[in-house]
Structure formats: C-alpha cells, structure tokens
C-alpha cells in the first residue's frame, strides 16, 4: 500500500471519530427533548444541539469531501510526496479547528445561528488550513502534462476559498446572518447545484470506464438562473415568493441528470451501492423540498419535525454516502453490509418518526409526539451502533498494554467525562466547583490518558511513553498532595494524589523491576 493510500485510510478513521461524536451529541439532545436533563454547565441542551449540528456540518463529511480532487488526481497521474506533506498539514489544522470548535460550543460560546454557531474567529484557522490545501493541490496538479478542465476549475475555486470564507462568515459584512430566515428558494438552488460537480467528480473517480457527462443542459440551466438571482439580490432587491418558487423548482432538473450519469458509469459493487443511496436520497429531498415549498404546505410544516427529518436525510444520508462511495476501495469495513444496515436502519427510522411527528404538529395526525421522540432516540442509538463495524478489539494484551489501557480509560476518557459532568458531580458530592481552572486540570488529565493510548498503539515507543506518564503522575501527585495539606484544595485533591502515586508504585514494582532484571 502506497503512502497516499495509507494517509487516506488513516485520516478517514480519525475523522470518523468526530462523526460518531456528532451522533453521540445528537442522541443526547434527543434525550433532552424527552425531558431528561443533567444540571451541567457544558451538557445543556443549547450547547448539545450546537455541537451535534456543527460536528455534522464541519467534521467528517466536509473534510473527507475535500480529499476528492486528490483521490481523482491519484487515480489519473499518481500521488505527490511534497503535496502529501501539505495535505497532511491541511488536515491537522482542520482537526485543530474542530477541537477549538468543540471547546467553544461546550462552554456556550455560540452566535445563535442555526448552522454557523461557533465563534467567527475560528474561521481564521480554517483559512490557514485552506492555504496548505492550495499548496497541496498545486503540487499534485503539477504532475499533469496537460491539465484537464476540472483540474483548472478546482484550482481557481480553492484559490479564492480562504478569503471568501472570512468574508461570507463575517458577522458584519458577510452573508451568513442575512440568510437565517427563509424561504430563499434561490439559495436552495445554489446549494443543490454545489453538489452536482461533486457528483460528477465522484462518478469520474469511481467509474471503471471512461466517463463522459451527458445531458449537460440540465445543470447549465439552473446555474444560469442562479447567477441571475444573485445579481438581482445584489443590485435590485429581494425576490418575491413566486420568483423564489421558480428558482426552487429548477432543482428538479437534477433528477434526470443524475439518473443519466449514474447509468452511464461502470462502478464496483459496494461503491455503486453507496452512490445509489446518496443519489436516491438526494433526489428524494429534492422532490420533497419542492413539495414543501408550496405555500399552503410550507406554512403548515414550517420549522416543525418534518423539516428536521428532511435535513437528516439530506445531510445524514445523501451527503454522507457521497463520502462513503469515495472511500469504499480504501476501507475494508465499507465492503460489507454490516455498516450500511445499522446506519441506514437508524437514519431511515429517524426520518420516519420525525416525519410522523411533523404531521402531528401540523394537526393532520393525532398521536403522541413524545412516543415518536422516544423512537427517534432508539433509532439514533442504532445509527450510532454502526461504529461497531469499525471496531477491531484486540483481546490478547501484554501486562504493560493492559496497564496503558487502564490508564487511557481512567485518565483519557475520565478527563473527558469530568469536562462534561464535573459541574453536576462536584456539587452533588458537596465539593466546591468554580468551573474555571478545573477544566484545565481535566484537559491535562485527558492528555495523560492520550499518552497511555499512544503507548498502547505504537509498540516501538511503548516503553518511553509509559515512563513519561510515570514522570507526569509523580509531579501531579506531589502538587495535589501539597495543595491538600496546605488547605488550598479539598479532599478530592488527596484522592487524585493517591490514585496517581498508586499508578506510579504499581509500575515501579511490577514493570520497572522486570525491565531492570532483563537488562542485568
């Protein structure tokens, strides 16, 4: 397996963690809607909802979609070592952005927007990532003797992306906060059109024969009218409802277009299945969206659960399976039906019960919305369980690996657990909790757990990384003990000190002793 394929597989699996984290927050939010709450500063319903939506929109899906040009270039002319370095930097900065975004939203630093709720300043991290993306793409493209049209267009688009991001997201001069309210049929036309070139490139990537797009008039026409709508809004004024309705209905031209492209391409079995799921759900939400735009229907279902169900299919199935189709040949777990079955059962179930709940809210059906919301939570759990397809549990562990596994579970996951719930747990145990420096301590605890995980994962560095955790625990234990005996901290500090020093003692008496005997 070449370096490029190793890189792709690695990043797919890492970024998938953010996707399942988004699903986890979605389940928590659905539980909140059932009236189950925890008095936590971080895990309140507003924060959880923002985390769920933001991780779905800015986590796994867009990051993996951004690899599409590189996958296609690798197929046509091969990889580029220098370009791969900058692509890796781009990915790292995207992860940094996601960590900052999660931290900001956990502590309630939101903008009150439906889809762009994180602080504007974080867009500068994404823009910096975009610079590395441009460099990577340029270096990959240099391998072509004659550059194809799609390559030139891709390069021109990404050259403007970092600057455009900062302008469009700007709370003062940008367009984001001006498009919070609807209906904006022309915006729907533009967003739908944005997926058409992505579908073209994906089909070109997956096709085992030479793919040539036909019936191009079916995407040229919507593009032409979308440009007209943008110019009209910019220089004349707002569109009437009927004008927006016209632009909305132009999206129906994508139905025969995608059918034609799909039939013309020769694609491997599981990639074809994933692409079919994506296109079918895209066409479904396209048709449903046009029906919902009818005024008498729109105002009946406006912002109720049917619209939420519509969004779940659009993003959770259509766009998600666009990504899945791209990586089928790289990820062996995507070449079985186990993942597809669990995930689709969960998402289709969510869509069904939310749609029925929407009809109840509109007064068309008579039933218990609460029961539908319970069912949504259950189906969400099924979708989350699709992560099991990617879990490969190694049962045979050495004693040192067991030690590091325990350290990871206790410190790594325990630190995250405290970030989520300490504001609830500490007062319940009559411990004081200011909600300031404590979170920094919890983050540091999590990083100790991360070192244990790295020691568990990388056998060649296992010894040195484990010793590093021992040094950290000695230092931390001494500080907590001193602060407790000085009366600065409560008895919880003594518990932490005792746990850390016990981990140190266990290592020294059991592992360090054996290590020294082996050397002698």
Short mmCIF file of C-alpha atoms in Angstrom, two decimals:
data_model
loop_
_atom_site.label_atom_id
_atom_site.label_comp_id
_atom_site.label_asym_id
_atom_site.label_seq_id
_atom_site.Cartn_x
_atom_site.Cartn_y
_atom_site.Cartn_z
CA UNK A 1 0.00 0.00 0.00
CA UNK A 2 1.44 3.37 -1.04
CA UNK A 3 1.91 6.39 1.22
CA UNK A 4 -1.14 8.13 -0.26
CA UNK A 5 -3.45 5.17 0.42
CA UNK A 6 -2.08 4.80 3.96
CA UNK A 7 -2.68 8.51 4.55
CA UNK A 8 -6.25 8.33 3.22
CA UNK A 9 -7.18 5.30 5.32
CA UNK A 10 -5.66 6.83 8.46
CA UNK A 11 -7.44 10.17 8.11
CA UNK A 12 -10.75 8.50 7.28
CA UNK A 13 -10.63 6.58 10.53
CA UNK A 14 -9.50 9.54 12.63
CA UNK A 15 -12.10 11.93 11.23
CA UNK A 16 -14.80 9.27 11.63
CA UNK A 17 -14.39 9.75 15.40
CA UNK A 18 -15.74 13.30 15.03
CA UNK A 19 -18.70 11.95 13.05
CA UNK A 20 -19.67 9.47 15.75
CA UNK A 21 -19.11 12.16 18.37
CA UNK A 22 -21.67 14.23 16.46
CA UNK A 23 -24.08 11.27 16.51
CA UNK A 24 -23.50 10.92 20.25
CA UNK A 25 -24.45 14.56 20.87
CA UNK A 26 -27.50 14.07 18.64
CA UNK A 27 -28.66 11.19 20.86
CA UNK A 28 -28.07 13.31 23.98
CA UNK A 29 -30.13 16.14 22.52
CA UNK A 30 -32.99 13.78 21.66
CA UNK A 31 -32.89 12.56 25.27
CA UNK A 32 -33.08 16.21 26.41
CA UNK A 33 -36.23 16.65 24.32
CA UNK A 34 -37.78 13.79 26.28
CA UNK A 35 -37.41 15.89 29.44
CA UNK A 36 -34.25 14.22 30.78
CA UNK A 37 -31.66 16.82 31.80
CA UNK A 38 -28.42 16.95 33.72
CA UNK A 39 -27.57 20.18 35.52
CA UNK A 40 -24.24 20.54 33.73
CA UNK A 41 -22.60 23.75 32.53
CA UNK A 42 -21.29 22.06 29.41
CA UNK A 43 -24.01 19.50 28.62
CA UNK A 44 -27.01 21.80 28.50
CA UNK A 45 -29.46 21.35 25.57
CA UNK A 46 -28.41 24.52 23.71
CA UNK A 47 -24.74 23.51 23.70
CA UNK A 48 -25.51 19.90 22.80
CA UNK A 49 -27.67 20.91 19.82
CA UNK A 50 -24.96 23.24 18.51
CA UNK A 51 -22.33 20.53 18.92
CA UNK A 52 -24.45 17.97 17.07
CA UNK A 53 -25.19 20.23 14.10
CA UNK A 54 -21.68 21.72 13.90
CA UNK A 55 -19.92 18.34 14.01
CA UNK A 56 -22.20 17.06 11.26
CA UNK A 57 -21.55 20.11 9.08
CA UNK A 58 -17.85 20.75 9.75
CA UNK A 59 -16.43 17.40 10.88
CA UNK A 60 -16.01 14.18 8.96
CA UNK A 61 -18.15 14.96 5.92
CA UNK A 62 -16.58 18.21 4.57
CA UNK A 63 -13.04 17.11 5.45
CA UNK A 64 -13.39 13.84 3.55
CA UNK A 65 -15.15 15.55 0.61
CA UNK A 66 -12.18 17.91 0.33
CA UNK A 67 -9.97 14.90 -0.50
CA UNK A 68 -11.94 14.26 -3.70
CA UNK A 69 -9.62 16.13 -6.12
CA UNK A 70 -6.59 14.35 -4.65
CA UNK A 71 -8.23 10.94 -4.97
CA UNK A 72 -9.01 11.64 -8.62
CA UNK A 73 -5.55 13.02 -9.37
CA UNK A 74 -4.00 9.98 -7.70
CA UNK A 75 -6.12 7.77 -9.95
CA UNK A 76 -5.12 9.63 -13.12
CA UNK A 77 -1.44 10.54 -12.63
CA UNK A 78 -0.43 9.26 -9.19
CA UNK A 79 0.45 10.84 -5.86
CA UNK A 80 2.97 13.56 -4.97
CA UNK A 81 5.21 13.27 -1.90
CA UNK A 82 5.57 17.04 -1.36
CA UNK A 83 1.88 17.60 -1.96
CA UNK A 84 1.01 14.87 0.53
CA UNK A 85 3.02 16.70 3.20
CA UNK A 86 0.95 19.87 2.75
CA UNK A 87 -2.26 17.85 2.56
CA UNK A 88 -1.34 16.40 5.93
CA UNK A 89 -0.78 19.90 7.33
CA UNK A 90 -4.16 20.97 5.98
CA UNK A 91 -5.78 18.01 7.74
CA UNK A 92 -4.01 18.70 11.04
CA UNK A 93 -5.19 22.32 11.07
CA UNK A 94 -8.73 21.15 10.30
CA UNK A 95 -8.54 18.90 13.37
CA UNK A 96 -7.25 21.84 15.40
CA UNK A 97 -10.26 23.85 14.22
CA UNK A 98 -12.62 21.05 15.26
CA UNK A 99 -11.08 20.85 18.75
CA UNK A 100 -11.39 24.63 19.18
CA UNK A 101 -14.96 24.47 17.88
CA UNK A 102 -15.96 21.70 20.29
CA UNK A 103 -14.40 23.52 23.25
CA UNK A 104 -16.07 26.80 22.33
CA UNK A 105 -19.53 25.28 21.92
CA UNK A 106 -19.20 23.17 25.09
CA UNK A 107 -18.75 26.33 27.11
CA UNK A 108 -21.61 28.16 25.42
CA UNK A 109 -19.57 30.44 23.15
CA UNK A 110 -22.15 30.49 20.35
CA UNK A 111 -23.50 33.02 17.82
CA UNK A 112 -27.13 31.94 17.96
CA UNK A 113 -27.14 30.82 14.32
CA UNK A 114 -28.63 27.57 13.07
CA UNK A 115 -25.67 26.30 11.04
CA UNK A 116 -22.70 28.55 11.88
CA UNK A 117 -22.85 28.67 15.64
CA UNK A 118 -19.15 28.67 16.53
CA UNK A 119 -17.17 31.91 17.05
CA UNK A 120 -16.25 33.75 13.85
CA UNK A 121 -12.57 33.89 14.84
CA UNK A 122 -12.23 30.14 14.29
CA UNK A 123 -12.66 30.71 10.57
CA UNK A 124 -9.09 32.03 10.54
CA UNK A 125 -7.89 28.51 11.44
CA UNK A 126 -9.88 27.11 8.53
CA UNK A 127 -8.46 29.78 6.24
CA UNK A 128 -4.92 28.85 7.27
CA UNK A 129 -5.78 25.21 6.57
CA UNK A 130 -7.05 26.36 3.18
CA UNK A 131 -3.65 27.86 2.34
CA UNK A 132 -1.99 24.46 2.86
CA UNK A 133 -4.77 22.87 0.81
CA UNK A 134 -3.98 25.20 -2.09
CA UNK A 135 -0.27 24.38 -1.92
CA UNK A 136 -1.02 20.63 -1.79
CA UNK A 137 -3.41 20.83 -4.74
CA UNK A 138 -0.93 22.88 -6.78
CA UNK A 139 1.83 20.34 -6.22
CA UNK A 140 -0.44 17.44 -7.15
CA UNK A 141 -1.63 19.26 -10.28
CA UNK A 142 1.96 19.87 -11.48
CA UNK A 143 2.15 16.19 -12.39
CA UNK A 144 -0.20 16.72 -15.35
CA UNK A 145 1.31 17.44 -18.74
CA UNK A 146 -1.96 18.91 -19.99
CA UNK A 147 -4.32 19.95 -17.22
CA UNK A 148 -7.94 18.74 -17.61
CA UNK A 149 -10.71 21.34 -17.34
CA UNK A 150 -11.94 20.02 -13.98
CA UNK A 151 -8.43 20.46 -12.55
CA UNK A 152 -8.23 24.09 -13.67
CA UNK A 153 -11.69 24.86 -12.29
CA UNK A 154 -10.87 23.19 -8.95
CA UNK A 155 -7.68 25.22 -8.59
CA UNK A 156 -9.43 28.52 -9.39
CA UNK A 157 -12.15 27.79 -6.83
CA UNK A 158 -9.83 26.87 -3.96
CA UNK A 159 -7.62 29.90 -4.61
CA UNK A 160 -10.50 32.15 -3.55
CA UNK A 161 -11.85 29.90 -0.79
CA UNK A 162 -9.83 31.14 2.26
CA UNK A 163 -10.63 34.80 1.57
CA UNK A 164 -14.26 34.07 0.63
CA UNK A 165 -14.71 32.13 3.88
CA UNK A 166 -13.62 35.09 6.02
CA UNK A 167 -15.88 37.48 4.11
CA UNK A 168 -19.01 35.30 3.97
CA UNK A 169 -18.77 34.30 7.64
CA UNK A 170 -18.09 37.82 8.88
CA UNK A 171 -20.90 38.88 11.24
CA UNK A 172 -20.88 42.46 9.88
CA UNK A 173 -20.31 42.28 6.14
CA UNK A 174 -20.91 38.57 5.44
CA UNK A 175 -23.99 36.82 4.12
CA UNK A 176 -24.40 34.18 6.82
CA UNK A 177 -26.52 36.14 9.27
CA UNK A 178 -28.54 37.64 6.44
CA UNK A 179 -29.84 34.24 5.30
CA UNK A 180 -31.09 32.83 8.60
CA UNK A 181 -34.75 33.26 7.66
CA UNK A 182 -36.33 31.76 4.56
CA UNK A 183 -37.63 30.76 2.23
CA UNK A 184 -34.67 31.61 -0.12
CA UNK A 185 -35.53 29.26 -2.97
CA UNK A 186 -32.58 30.65 -4.93
CA UNK A 187 -30.25 29.67 -2.06
CA UNK A 188 -31.63 26.14 -2.23
CA UNK A 189 -30.91 26.16 -5.96
CA UNK A 190 -27.33 27.28 -5.30
CA UNK A 191 -26.69 24.76 -2.52
CA UNK A 192 -28.15 21.92 -4.59
CA UNK A 193 -26.07 22.94 -7.59
CA UNK A 194 -22.91 22.84 -5.46
CA UNK A 195 -23.40 19.07 -5.13
CA UNK A 196 -23.67 18.47 -8.89
CA UNK A 197 -19.95 18.97 -9.74
CA UNK A 198 -19.10 16.88 -6.67
CA UNK A 199 -21.29 14.06 -8.00
CA UNK A 200 -19.59 14.44 -11.39
CA UNK A 201 -16.12 14.11 -9.90
CA UNK A 202 -17.15 11.18 -7.68
CA UNK A 203 -18.64 9.30 -10.66
CA UNK A 204 -15.48 10.09 -12.64
CA UNK A 205 -13.39 8.74 -9.74
CA UNK A 206 -15.39 5.55 -9.33
CA UNK A 207 -16.06 4.79 -12.98
CA UNK A 208 -14.07 1.84 -14.32
CA UNK A 209 -14.65 3.03 -17.86
CA UNK A 210 -14.05 6.48 -19.35
CA UNK A 211 -16.92 8.58 -18.07
CA UNK A 212 -18.26 11.41 -20.22
CA UNK A 213 -21.07 13.53 -18.82
CA UNK A 214 -24.19 13.85 -20.95
CA UNK A 215 -27.34 15.99 -20.79
CA UNK A 216 -25.29 18.95 -19.53
CA UNK A 217 -28.06 21.42 -20.32
CA UNK A 218 -29.78 20.12 -17.17
CA UNK A 219 -27.11 21.70 -14.95
CA UNK A 220 -26.27 24.68 -17.16
CA UNK A 221 -29.86 25.98 -16.97
CA UNK A 222 -30.05 26.04 -13.12
CA UNK A 223 -26.59 27.61 -12.95
CA UNK A 224 -27.61 30.37 -15.36
CA UNK A 225 -30.71 31.27 -13.36
CA UNK A 226 -28.86 31.05 -10.03
CA UNK A 227 -26.38 33.68 -11.27
CA UNK A 228 -29.34 35.85 -12.30
CA UNK A 229 -30.85 35.52 -8.81
CA UNK A 230 -27.58 36.53 -7.13
CA UNK A 231 -27.24 39.59 -9.37
CA UNK A 232 -30.88 40.51 -8.77
CA UNK A 233 -30.49 40.34 -4.97
CA UNK A 234 -27.24 42.29 -5.11
CA UNK A 235 -28.29 45.18 -7.35
CA UNK A 236 -32.11 45.32 -7.45
CA UNK A 237 -33.68 43.93 -4.27
CA UNK A 238 -35.38 40.98 -2.63
CA UNK A 239 -37.09 38.29 -4.69
CA UNK A 240 -40.83 37.70 -4.50
CA UNK A 241 -42.11 34.35 -3.24
CA UNK A 242 -43.15 33.33 -6.76
CA UNK A 243 -39.69 34.19 -8.11
CA UNK A 244 -38.07 32.09 -5.39
CA UNK A 245 -40.55 29.34 -6.14
CA UNK A 246 -39.41 29.34 -9.78
CA UNK A 247 -35.75 29.04 -8.77
CA UNK A 248 -36.60 26.28 -6.29
CA UNK A 249 -38.34 24.21 -8.95
CA UNK A 250 -35.33 24.37 -11.24
CA UNK A 251 -33.66 21.88 -8.89
CA UNK A 252 -35.96 19.21 -10.36
CA UNK A 253 -33.75 19.24 -13.46
CA UNK A 254 -31.14 17.41 -11.40
CA UNK A 255 -33.37 14.31 -11.21
CA UNK A 256 -32.93 13.11 -14.83
CA UNK A 257 -29.35 14.44 -14.90
CA UNK A 258 -28.10 12.30 -12.02
CA UNK A 259 -30.04 9.29 -13.32
CA UNK A 260 -28.27 9.61 -16.68
CA UNK A 261 -24.82 9.97 -15.14
CA UNK A 262 -25.34 7.03 -12.78
CA UNK A 263 -26.49 4.73 -15.61
CA UNK A 264 -23.57 5.72 -17.86
CA UNK A 265 -20.86 4.83 -15.33
CA UNK A 266 -19.45 1.36 -14.69
CA UNK A 267 -18.79 1.21 -10.94
CA UNK A 268 -17.69 -1.50 -8.49
CA UNK A 269 -20.45 -3.19 -6.41
CA UNK A 270 -20.22 -1.50 -2.99
CA UNK A 271 -19.19 1.89 -4.33
CA UNK A 272 -22.19 1.73 -6.68
CA UNK A 273 -24.45 0.84 -3.76
CA UNK A 274 -23.20 3.78 -1.67
CA UNK A 275 -23.53 6.15 -4.63
CA UNK A 276 -27.04 4.87 -5.37
CA UNK A 277 -28.08 5.50 -1.74
CA UNK A 278 -26.62 9.02 -1.96
CA UNK A 279 -28.26 9.93 -5.28
CA UNK A 280 -31.62 8.37 -4.36
CA UNK A 281 -31.79 10.29 -1.08
CA UNK A 282 -30.63 13.50 -2.80
CA UNK A 283 -33.40 13.18 -5.37
CA UNK A 284 -35.89 12.36 -2.61
CA UNK A 285 -35.11 15.51 -0.61
CA UNK A 286 -35.07 17.50 -3.86
CA UNK A 287 -38.62 16.40 -4.70
CA UNK A 288 -39.80 16.65 -1.08
CA UNK A 289 -38.25 20.10 -0.77
CA UNK A 290 -40.12 21.31 -3.83
CA UNK A 291 -43.39 19.96 -2.43
CA UNK A 292 -42.72 21.66 0.90
CA UNK A 293 -42.15 24.95 -0.94
CA UNK A 294 -45.82 25.10 -1.96
CA UNK A 295 -47.12 28.00 0.23
CA UNK A 296 -50.09 26.15 1.71
CA UNK A 297 -47.84 23.23 2.68
CA UNK A 298 -44.82 25.31 3.67
CA UNK A 299 -46.59 27.34 6.34
CA UNK A 300 -48.29 24.21 7.67
CA UNK A 301 -44.99 22.42 8.34
CA UNK A 302 -42.76 25.46 8.83
CA UNK A 303 -39.91 24.62 11.24
CA UNK A 304 -41.58 21.52 12.68
CA UNK A 305 -40.20 17.97 12.90
CA UNK A 306 -40.87 17.19 9.23
CA UNK A 307 -38.28 19.81 8.26
CA UNK A 308 -35.84 18.30 10.78
CA UNK A 309 -36.44 14.87 9.18
CA UNK A 310 -35.81 16.40 5.75
CA UNK A 311 -32.44 17.75 6.93
CA UNK A 312 -31.44 14.36 8.38
CA UNK A 313 -31.89 12.69 5.00
CA UNK A 314 -30.12 15.48 3.13
CA UNK A 315 -27.00 15.52 5.29
CA UNK A 316 -27.11 12.24 7.17
CA UNK A 317 -27.77 10.02 4.17
CA UNK A 318 -27.27 11.85 0.86
CA UNK A 319 -24.07 13.79 1.53
CA UNK A 320 -22.73 11.18 3.97
CA UNK A 321 -22.96 8.40 1.39
CA UNK A 322 -21.29 10.63 -1.19
CA UNK A 323 -18.28 10.40 1.10
CA UNK A 324 -18.70 6.68 1.73
CA UNK A 325 -18.72 5.95 -2.02
CA UNK A 326 -15.40 7.77 -2.40
CA UNK A 327 -13.59 5.57 0.13
CA UNK A 328 -15.04 2.10 -0.45
CA UNK A 329 -11.87 0.88 -2.17
CA UNK A 330 -9.71 2.19 0.71
CA UNK A 331 -11.69 1.00 3.76
CA UNK A 332 -12.43 -2.73 4.03
CA UNK A 333 -15.29 -2.22 6.52
CA UNK A 334 -17.22 -0.39 3.78
CA UNK A 335 -17.14 -3.52 1.62
CA UNK A 336 -19.65 -5.39 3.80
CA UNK A 337 -23.33 -4.75 4.53
CA UNK A 338 -22.91 -4.59 8.32
CA UNK A 339 -22.24 -0.84 8.43
CA UNK A 340 -24.87 0.04 5.81
CA UNK A 341 -27.57 -1.98 7.59
CA UNK A 342 -27.12 -0.47 11.05
CA UNK A 343 -26.66 3.09 9.85
CA UNK A 344 -29.49 3.17 7.32
CA UNK A 345 -31.91 1.44 9.69
CA UNK A 346 -31.18 4.17 12.23
CA UNK A 347 -31.38 7.15 9.85
CA UNK A 348 -34.45 5.96 7.95
CA UNK A 349 -36.10 5.27 11.29
CA UNK A 350 -35.29 8.80 12.49
CA UNK A 351 -36.69 10.24 9.26
CA UNK A 352 -39.89 8.21 9.54
CA UNK A 353 -40.75 9.03 13.16
CA UNK A 354 -39.81 12.71 12.80
CA UNK A 355 -41.94 12.98 9.66
CA UNK A 356 -44.91 11.47 11.51
CA UNK A 357 -44.24 13.82 14.40
CA UNK A 358 -44.30 16.71 11.93
CA UNK A 359 -47.75 15.65 10.70
CA UNK A 360 -48.94 15.55 14.31
CA UNK A 361 -47.53 19.04 14.95
CA UNK A 362 -49.29 20.27 11.81
CA UNK A 363 -52.59 18.91 13.12
CA UNK A 364 -53.00 16.32 10.35
CA UNK A 365 -52.49 13.24 12.55
CA UNK A 366 -53.44 12.58 16.15
CA UNK A 367 -50.77 10.72 18.08
CA UNK A 368 -48.23 11.16 20.86
CA UNK A 369 -45.26 13.27 19.78
CA UNK A 370 -43.45 12.09 22.91
CA UNK A 371 -43.60 8.48 21.70
CA UNK A 372 -42.19 9.49 18.31
CA UNK A 373 -39.34 11.28 20.08
CA UNK A 374 -38.63 8.14 22.14
CA UNK A 375 -38.46 6.18 18.89
CA UNK A 376 -36.10 8.79 17.43
CA UNK A 377 -33.71 8.26 20.34
CA UNK A 378 -33.81 4.47 19.84
CA UNK A 379 -33.15 4.79 16.10
CA UNK A 380 -30.33 7.23 16.85
CA UNK A 381 -28.70 4.59 19.04
CA UNK A 382 -28.93 2.10 16.16
CA UNK A 383 -27.21 4.62 13.85
CA UNK A 384 -24.51 5.13 16.46
CA UNK A 385 -24.01 1.35 16.77
CA UNK A 386 -22.82 1.31 13.15
CA UNK A 387 -19.47 2.34 14.67
CA UNK A 388 -19.12 -1.33 15.68
CA UNK A 389 -18.30 -2.11 12.06
CA UNK A 390 -15.01 -0.24 12.54
CA UNK A 391 -14.14 -1.63 15.96
CA UNK A 392 -11.43 -4.27 15.98
CA UNK A 393 -10.90 -5.35 19.58
CA UNK A 394 -7.56 -6.95 20.36
CA UNK A 395 -8.15 -9.39 23.20
CA UNK A 396 -4.58 -10.61 23.69
CA UNK A 397 -2.74 -7.84 25.54
CA UNK A 398 0.54 -7.91 27.40
CA UNK A 399 0.51 -6.78 31.03
CA UNK A 400 2.09 -3.45 30.05
CA UNK A 401 -0.57 -2.96 27.39
CA UNK A 402 -3.25 -3.66 30.00
CA UNK A 403 -1.61 -1.05 32.24
CA UNK A 404 -1.73 1.52 29.43
CA UNK A 405 -5.29 0.55 28.52
CA UNK A 406 -6.35 1.15 32.13
CA UNK A 407 -4.52 4.48 32.12
CA UNK A 408 -6.26 5.52 28.91
CA UNK A 409 -9.72 4.54 30.13
CA UNK A 410 -9.23 6.19 33.51
CA UNK A 411 -7.41 9.38 32.52
CA UNK A 412 -8.25 9.81 28.84
CA UNK A 413 -11.96 9.06 28.98
CA UNK A 414 -12.23 10.03 32.64
CA UNK A 415 -10.92 13.53 31.91
CA UNK A 416 -13.47 13.96 29.11
CA UNK A 417 -16.19 12.62 31.41
CA UNK A 418 -15.29 15.27 34.02
CA UNK A 419 -15.29 18.06 31.42
CA UNK A 420 -18.85 17.03 30.56
CA UNK A 421 -20.22 16.35 34.04
CA UNK A 422 -17.99 17.84 36.76
CA UNK A 423 -20.28 20.85 37.21
CA UNK A 424 -23.01 18.36 38.14
CA UNK A 425 -20.95 15.74 40.05
CA UNK A 426 -18.85 18.01 42.26
CA UNK A 427 -21.77 19.91 43.87
CA UNK A 428 -23.63 16.59 44.26
CA UNK A 429 -20.71 15.33 46.38
CA UNK A 430 -20.50 18.64 48.27
CA UNK A 431 -17.19 19.58 46.63
CA UNK A 432 -16.66 23.18 45.63
CA UNK A 433 -16.55 23.80 41.89
CA UNK A 434 -15.73 27.17 40.32
CA UNK A 435 -15.85 25.95 36.72
CA UNK A 436 -12.63 27.72 35.75
CA UNK A 437 -9.20 26.22 36.41
CA UNK A 438 -10.75 22.79 36.99
CA UNK A 439 -11.44 22.37 33.28
CA UNK A 440 -7.78 22.98 32.52
CA UNK A 441 -6.86 20.25 35.01
CA UNK A 442 -9.37 17.87 33.37
CA UNK A 443 -7.89 18.62 29.95
CA UNK A 444 -4.40 17.87 31.28
CA UNK A 445 -5.67 14.60 32.76
CA UNK A 446 -7.07 13.67 29.34
CA UNK A 447 -3.69 14.33 27.74
CA UNK A 448 -2.06 11.91 30.18
CA UNK A 449 -4.61 9.35 29.06
CA UNK A 450 -3.74 10.17 25.44
CA UNK A 451 -0.08 9.34 26.13
CA UNK A 452 -1.22 5.99 27.52
CA UNK A 453 -3.19 5.44 24.29
CA UNK A 454 -0.16 6.25 22.14
CA UNK A 455 1.91 3.82 24.20
CA UNK A 456 -0.79 1.21 23.61
CA UNK A 457 -0.94 1.87 19.87
CA UNK A 458 2.75 2.26 18.99
CA UNK A 459 4.67 -0.75 20.24
CA UNK A 460 8.06 0.73 19.32
CA UNK A 461 7.51 3.71 21.67
CA UNK A 462 5.63 1.81 24.37
CA UNK A 463 8.40 1.85 26.99
CA UNK A 464 9.39 5.53 26.75
CA UNK A 465 5.80 6.77 26.57
CA UNK A 466 4.78 4.71 29.60
CA UNK A 467 7.73 6.13 31.55
CA UNK A 468 6.61 9.61 30.54
CA UNK A 469 3.22 9.01 32.15
CA UNK A 470 5.02 7.89 35.33
CA UNK A 471 7.03 11.13 35.48
CA UNK A 472 3.86 13.17 34.93
CA UNK A 473 2.00 11.28 37.67
CA UNK A 474 4.80 11.81 40.23
CA UNK A 475 4.78 15.53 39.54
CA UNK A 476 0.98 15.86 39.58
CA UNK A 477 0.60 13.69 42.68
CA UNK A 478 3.09 15.81 44.61
CA UNK A 479 1.31 19.05 43.67
CA UNK A 480 -2.16 17.82 44.64
CA UNK A 481 -0.81 16.41 47.90
CA UNK A 482 0.89 19.71 48.75
CA UNK A 483 -2.19 21.76 47.91
CA UNK A 484 -4.35 19.49 50.05
CA UNK A 485 -2.05 19.55 53.09
CA UNK A 486 -1.75 23.34 52.76
CA UNK A 487 -5.54 23.61 52.96
CA UNK A 488 -5.82 25.12 49.49
CA UNK A 489 -7.79 22.23 47.96
CA UNK A 490 -10.39 19.87 49.39
CA UNK A 491 -10.15 16.11 49.93
CA UNK A 492 -10.70 15.40 46.22
CA UNK A 493 -7.09 16.57 45.73
CA UNK A 494 -5.93 13.84 48.12
CA UNK A 495 -7.87 11.23 46.13
CA UNK A 496 -6.21 12.35 42.90
CA UNK A 497 -2.77 12.34 44.54
CA UNK A 498 -3.32 8.86 45.97
CA UNK A 499 -4.51 7.45 42.63
CA UNK A 500 -1.58 8.88 40.66
CA UNK A 501 1.07 7.73 43.14
CA UNK A 502 -0.51 4.26 43.28
CA UNK A 503 -0.15 4.03 39.48
CA UNK A 504 3.50 5.02 39.85
CA UNK A 505 4.13 2.47 42.59
CA UNK A 506 2.47 -0.30 40.60
CA UNK A 507 4.62 0.48 37.56
CA UNK A 508 7.86 0.61 39.57
CA UNK A 509 7.22 -2.59 41.50
CA UNK A 510 5.88 -4.65 38.62
CA UNK A 511 7.17 -3.37 35.27
CA UNK A 512 10.29 -1.41 36.14
CA UNK A 513 11.60 -4.29 38.26
CA UNK A 514 11.20 -6.74 35.36
CA UNK A 515 12.83 -4.27 32.98
CA UNK A 516 15.89 -3.95 35.18
CA UNK A 517 16.18 -7.72 35.66
CA UNK A 518 16.09 -8.22 31.89
CA UNK A 519 18.88 -5.69 31.41
CA UNK A 520 21.03 -7.38 34.06
#
